[in-house]
Coordinates of C-alpha atoms and ligand atoms in Angstrom, one line a residue:
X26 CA 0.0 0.0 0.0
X27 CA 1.3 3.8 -0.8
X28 CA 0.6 6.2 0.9
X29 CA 0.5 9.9 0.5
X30 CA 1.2 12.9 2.4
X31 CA 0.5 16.4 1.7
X32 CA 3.0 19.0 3.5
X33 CA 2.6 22.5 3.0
X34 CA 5.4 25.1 3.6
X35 CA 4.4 27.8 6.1
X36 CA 5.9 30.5 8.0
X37 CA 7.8 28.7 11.0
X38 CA 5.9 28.4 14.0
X39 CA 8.7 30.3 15.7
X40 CA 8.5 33.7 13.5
X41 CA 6.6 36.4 14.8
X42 CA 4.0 37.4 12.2
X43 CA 4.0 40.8 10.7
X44 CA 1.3 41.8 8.5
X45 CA 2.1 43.5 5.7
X46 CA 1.5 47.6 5.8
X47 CA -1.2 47.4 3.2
X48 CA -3.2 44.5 5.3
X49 CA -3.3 42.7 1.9
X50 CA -1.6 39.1 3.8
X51 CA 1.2 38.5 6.4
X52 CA 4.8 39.3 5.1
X53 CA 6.5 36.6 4.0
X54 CA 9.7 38.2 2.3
X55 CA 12.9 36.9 4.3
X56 CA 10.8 34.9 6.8
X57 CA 11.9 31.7 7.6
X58 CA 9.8 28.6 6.3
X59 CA 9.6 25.3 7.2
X60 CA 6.7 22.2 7.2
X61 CA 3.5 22.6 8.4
X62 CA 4.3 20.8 11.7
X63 CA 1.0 18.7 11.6
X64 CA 2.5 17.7 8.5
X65 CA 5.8 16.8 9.8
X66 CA 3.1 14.4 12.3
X67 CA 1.7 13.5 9.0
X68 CA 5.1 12.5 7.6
X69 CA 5.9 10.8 11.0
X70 CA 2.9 8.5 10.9
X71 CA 3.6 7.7 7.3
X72 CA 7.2 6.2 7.9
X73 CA 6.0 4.6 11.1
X74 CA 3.1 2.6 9.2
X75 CA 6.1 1.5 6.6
X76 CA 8.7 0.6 9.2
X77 CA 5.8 -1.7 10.5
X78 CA 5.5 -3.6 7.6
X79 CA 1.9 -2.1 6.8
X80 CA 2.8 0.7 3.5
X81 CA 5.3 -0.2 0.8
X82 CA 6.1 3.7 -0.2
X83 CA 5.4 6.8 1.5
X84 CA 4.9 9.8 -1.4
X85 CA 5.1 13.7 -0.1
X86 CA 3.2 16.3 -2.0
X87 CA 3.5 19.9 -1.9
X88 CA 1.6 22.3 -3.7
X89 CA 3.0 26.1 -3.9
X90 CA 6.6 27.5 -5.0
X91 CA 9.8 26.6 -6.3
X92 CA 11.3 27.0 -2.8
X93 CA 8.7 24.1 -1.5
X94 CA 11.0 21.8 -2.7
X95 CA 13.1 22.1 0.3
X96 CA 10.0 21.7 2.4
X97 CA 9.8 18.3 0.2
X98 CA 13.1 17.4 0.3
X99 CA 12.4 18.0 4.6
X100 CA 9.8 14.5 4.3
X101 CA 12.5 12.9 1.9
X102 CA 15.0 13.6 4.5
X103 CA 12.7 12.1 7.0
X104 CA 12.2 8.7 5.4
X105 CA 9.6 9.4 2.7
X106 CA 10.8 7.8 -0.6
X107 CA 9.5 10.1 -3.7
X108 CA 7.6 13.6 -3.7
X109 CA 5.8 15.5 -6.4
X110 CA 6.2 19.0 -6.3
X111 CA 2.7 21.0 -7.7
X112 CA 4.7 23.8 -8.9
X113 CA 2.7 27.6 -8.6
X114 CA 3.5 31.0 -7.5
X115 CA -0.5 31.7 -7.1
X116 CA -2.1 31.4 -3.8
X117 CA -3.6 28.5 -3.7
X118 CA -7.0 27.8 -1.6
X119 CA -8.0 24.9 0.3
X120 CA -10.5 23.6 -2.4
X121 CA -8.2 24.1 -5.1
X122 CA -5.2 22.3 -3.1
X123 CA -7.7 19.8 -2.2
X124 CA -8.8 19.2 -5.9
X125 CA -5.0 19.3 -7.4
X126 CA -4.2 16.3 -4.7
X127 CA -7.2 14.2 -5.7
X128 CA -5.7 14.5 -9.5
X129 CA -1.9 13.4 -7.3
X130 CA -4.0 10.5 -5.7
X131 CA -5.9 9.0 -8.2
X132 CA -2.6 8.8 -10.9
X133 CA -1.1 7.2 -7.7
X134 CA -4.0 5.1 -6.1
X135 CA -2.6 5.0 -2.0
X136 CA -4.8 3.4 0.3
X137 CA -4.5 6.0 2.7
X138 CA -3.6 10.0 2.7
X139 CA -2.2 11.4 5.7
X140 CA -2.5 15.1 5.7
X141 CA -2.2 17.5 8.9
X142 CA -5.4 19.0 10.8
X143 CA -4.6 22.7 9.9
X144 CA -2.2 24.6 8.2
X145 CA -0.9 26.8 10.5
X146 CA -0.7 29.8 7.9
X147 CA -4.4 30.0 7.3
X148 CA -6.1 27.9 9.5
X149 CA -8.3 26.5 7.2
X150 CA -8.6 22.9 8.8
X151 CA -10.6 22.1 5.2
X152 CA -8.2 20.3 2.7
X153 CA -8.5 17.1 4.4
X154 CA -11.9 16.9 4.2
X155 CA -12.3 18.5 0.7
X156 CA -10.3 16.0 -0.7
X157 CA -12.2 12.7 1.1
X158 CA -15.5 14.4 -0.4
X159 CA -14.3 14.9 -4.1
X160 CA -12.9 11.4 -3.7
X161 CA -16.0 9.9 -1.9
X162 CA -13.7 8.4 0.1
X163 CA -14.3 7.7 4.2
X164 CA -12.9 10.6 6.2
X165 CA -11.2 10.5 10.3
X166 CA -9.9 13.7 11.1
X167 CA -8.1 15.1 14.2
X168 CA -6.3 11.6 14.6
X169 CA -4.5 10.9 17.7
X170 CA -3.8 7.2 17.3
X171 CA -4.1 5.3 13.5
X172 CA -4.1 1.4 14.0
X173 CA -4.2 -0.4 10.1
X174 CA -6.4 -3.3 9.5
X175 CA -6.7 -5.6 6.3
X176 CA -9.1 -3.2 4.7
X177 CA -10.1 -0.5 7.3
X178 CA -8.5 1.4 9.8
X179 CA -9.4 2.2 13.4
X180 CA -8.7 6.1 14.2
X181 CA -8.6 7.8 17.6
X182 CA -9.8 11.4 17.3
X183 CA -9.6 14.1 19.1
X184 CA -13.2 15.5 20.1
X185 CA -14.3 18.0 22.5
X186 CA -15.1 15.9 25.5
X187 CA -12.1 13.6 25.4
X188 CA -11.5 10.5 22.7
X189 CA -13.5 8.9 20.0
X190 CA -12.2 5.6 17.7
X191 CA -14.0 5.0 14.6
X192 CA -13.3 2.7 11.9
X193 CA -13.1 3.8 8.4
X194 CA -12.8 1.8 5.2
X195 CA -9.9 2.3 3.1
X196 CA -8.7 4.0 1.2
X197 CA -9.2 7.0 3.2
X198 CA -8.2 10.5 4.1
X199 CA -7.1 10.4 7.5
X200 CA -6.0 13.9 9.4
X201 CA -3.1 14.2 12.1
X202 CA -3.9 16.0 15.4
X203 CA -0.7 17.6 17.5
X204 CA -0.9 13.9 19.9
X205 CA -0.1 11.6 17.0
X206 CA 3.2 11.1 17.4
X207 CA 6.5 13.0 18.2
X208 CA 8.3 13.6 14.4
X209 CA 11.6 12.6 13.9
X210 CA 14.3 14.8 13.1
X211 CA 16.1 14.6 9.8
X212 CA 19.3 13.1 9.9
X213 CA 22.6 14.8 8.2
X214 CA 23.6 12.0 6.1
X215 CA 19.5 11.6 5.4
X216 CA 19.4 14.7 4.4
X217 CA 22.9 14.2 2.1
X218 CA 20.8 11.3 0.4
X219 CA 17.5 13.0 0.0
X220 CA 19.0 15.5 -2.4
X221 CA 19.4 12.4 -4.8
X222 CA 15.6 11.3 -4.1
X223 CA 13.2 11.4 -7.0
X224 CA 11.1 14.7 -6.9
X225 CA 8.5 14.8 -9.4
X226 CA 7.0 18.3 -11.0
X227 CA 4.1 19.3 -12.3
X228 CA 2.0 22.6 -12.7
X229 CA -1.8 23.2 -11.4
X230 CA -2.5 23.4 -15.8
X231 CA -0.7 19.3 -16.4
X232 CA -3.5 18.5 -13.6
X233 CA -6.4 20.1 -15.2
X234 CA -7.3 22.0 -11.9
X235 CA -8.2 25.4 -12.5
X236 CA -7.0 27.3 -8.9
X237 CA -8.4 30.6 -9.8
X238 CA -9.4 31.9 -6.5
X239 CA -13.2 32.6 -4.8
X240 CA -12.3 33.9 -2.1
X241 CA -11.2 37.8 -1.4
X242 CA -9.3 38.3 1.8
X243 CA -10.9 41.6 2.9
X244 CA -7.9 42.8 5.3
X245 CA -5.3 41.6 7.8
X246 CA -5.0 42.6 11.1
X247 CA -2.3 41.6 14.1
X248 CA -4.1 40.8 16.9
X249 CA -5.1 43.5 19.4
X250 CA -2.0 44.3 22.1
X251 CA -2.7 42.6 26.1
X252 CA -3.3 45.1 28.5
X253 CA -0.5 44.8 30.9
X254 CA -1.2 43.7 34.2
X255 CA -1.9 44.4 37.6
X256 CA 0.0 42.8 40.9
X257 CA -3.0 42.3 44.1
X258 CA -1.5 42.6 47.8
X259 CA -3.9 40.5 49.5
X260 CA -6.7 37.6 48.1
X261 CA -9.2 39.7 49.7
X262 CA -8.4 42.8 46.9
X263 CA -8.2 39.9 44.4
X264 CA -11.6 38.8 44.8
X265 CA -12.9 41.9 45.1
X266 CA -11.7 42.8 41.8
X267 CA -13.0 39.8 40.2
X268 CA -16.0 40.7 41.3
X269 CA -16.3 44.5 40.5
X270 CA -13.5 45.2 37.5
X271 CA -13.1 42.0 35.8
X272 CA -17.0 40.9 36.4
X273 CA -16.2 37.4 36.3
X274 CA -17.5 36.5 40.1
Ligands
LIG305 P1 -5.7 23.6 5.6 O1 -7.0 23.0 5.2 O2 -5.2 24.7 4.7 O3 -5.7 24.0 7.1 O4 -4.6 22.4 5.5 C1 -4.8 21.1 6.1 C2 -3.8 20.2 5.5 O5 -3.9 20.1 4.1 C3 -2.3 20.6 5.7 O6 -1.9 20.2 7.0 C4 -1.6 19.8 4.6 O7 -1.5 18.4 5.0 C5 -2.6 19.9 3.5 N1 -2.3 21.1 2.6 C6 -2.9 22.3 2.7 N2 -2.3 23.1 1.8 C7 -1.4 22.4 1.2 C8 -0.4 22.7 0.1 N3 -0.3 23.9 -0.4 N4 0.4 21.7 -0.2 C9 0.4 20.5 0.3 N5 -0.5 20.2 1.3 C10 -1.3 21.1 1.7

């Protein structure tokens, strides 16, 4: 069984944001990037399934610019074995990324897709399930635990009041929560010997996806400054300003 696994590059979860003067997007000029790290999860998983003996090739996709190669060449390091590159300088929304990796999976027929919960970037939290409805296949999102059957697959997911396993018929789109697994880190001479790993490209046009967008993004705003703080001498005051300044009690 293949199976694939979408990683987006995003702005590193360690950059602080800066939205761009005009409030057109968030500034992404000399910003470091690195994987979607519910992709790196997604990666993770992937290898573990094939170390156990239950996937035969694990295939990384990215969809977005040149420079998402090294985001590809990231999974490679990790222990994927080939990626395919959707090569396009457009922004590309969840429905179109979702229908440009249905066109990936059906040329490569996997029996399971692995993709992250959210992209960090834009918190869509929608590809995943796009992509299970335009194939028809079954869906289990939020994963925290993926156990691989002869046909189906039980999936712990994360759900508001605590944990809930479901099983799912393969093939199936299957999204990676934060509890999945800790991802490995890419070793040097791994990452030496993923520069000579096969990396496939292709353009949203060789897919027959048309990614024009529907969506306008209105404006961009940094989130409102936290008023500083106060220091209480005495529980007493405390409660007292719970009660009449914060109006929580
Ligand atoms: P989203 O729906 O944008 O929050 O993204 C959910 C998941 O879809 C991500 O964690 C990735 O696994 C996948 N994904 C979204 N955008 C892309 C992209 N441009 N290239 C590859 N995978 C993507």
């Amino acid at each position: 069984m293949k199976i694939v696994v979408p990683v987006k590059r995003v702005v590193d979860y360690n950059v602080k944001i800066r939205v761009k003067p005009d409030g057109t997007g968030v500034e992404l000029a000399n910003v470091k990037m690195s994987m979607n790290p519910f992709d790196e999860i997604a990666v993770e998983e992937a290898l573990r399934l094939k170390e156990a003996g239950k996937a035969e090739e694990v295939i990384v996709v990215s969809i977005g610019p040149a420079k998402a190669e090294e985001t590809l060449r990231t999974g490679l390091a990790m222990g994927a074995d080939r990626a395919v590159l959707v090569e396009t300088d457009d922004v590309v929304e969840p429905l179109a990324v979702a229908k440009l990796l249905k066109a990936i999976v059906e040329a490569e027929a996997p029996g399971l897709v692995i993709a992250g919960k959210q992209a960090i970037d834009d918190d869509s939290n929608q590809t995943a399930q796009m992509l299970a409805a335009l194939l028809g296949w079954s869906q289990a999102t939020f994963a925290s635990k993926i156990e691989l059957g002869d046909g189906s697959a039980n999936v712990t997911r994360e759900v508001d009041g605590g944990l809930q396993t479901i099983a799912v018929k393969l093939p199936a789109v299957v999204s990676a929560d934060l509890r999945l697994n800790e991802p490995r880190y890419a070793s040097l001479p791994n990452i030496m010997k993923a520069k000579k790993k096969p990396l496939d490209k292709k353009s949203p046009a060789d897919l027959g996806v048309d990614i024009a967008p529907r969506l306008k993004v209105l404006k961009t705003e940094e989130p409102g400054g936290r008023k500083a703080g106060i220091k209480v001498k005495t529980v007493a005051e405390l409660v007292e300003k719970l009660k009449t300044e914060a109006g929580v009690l």
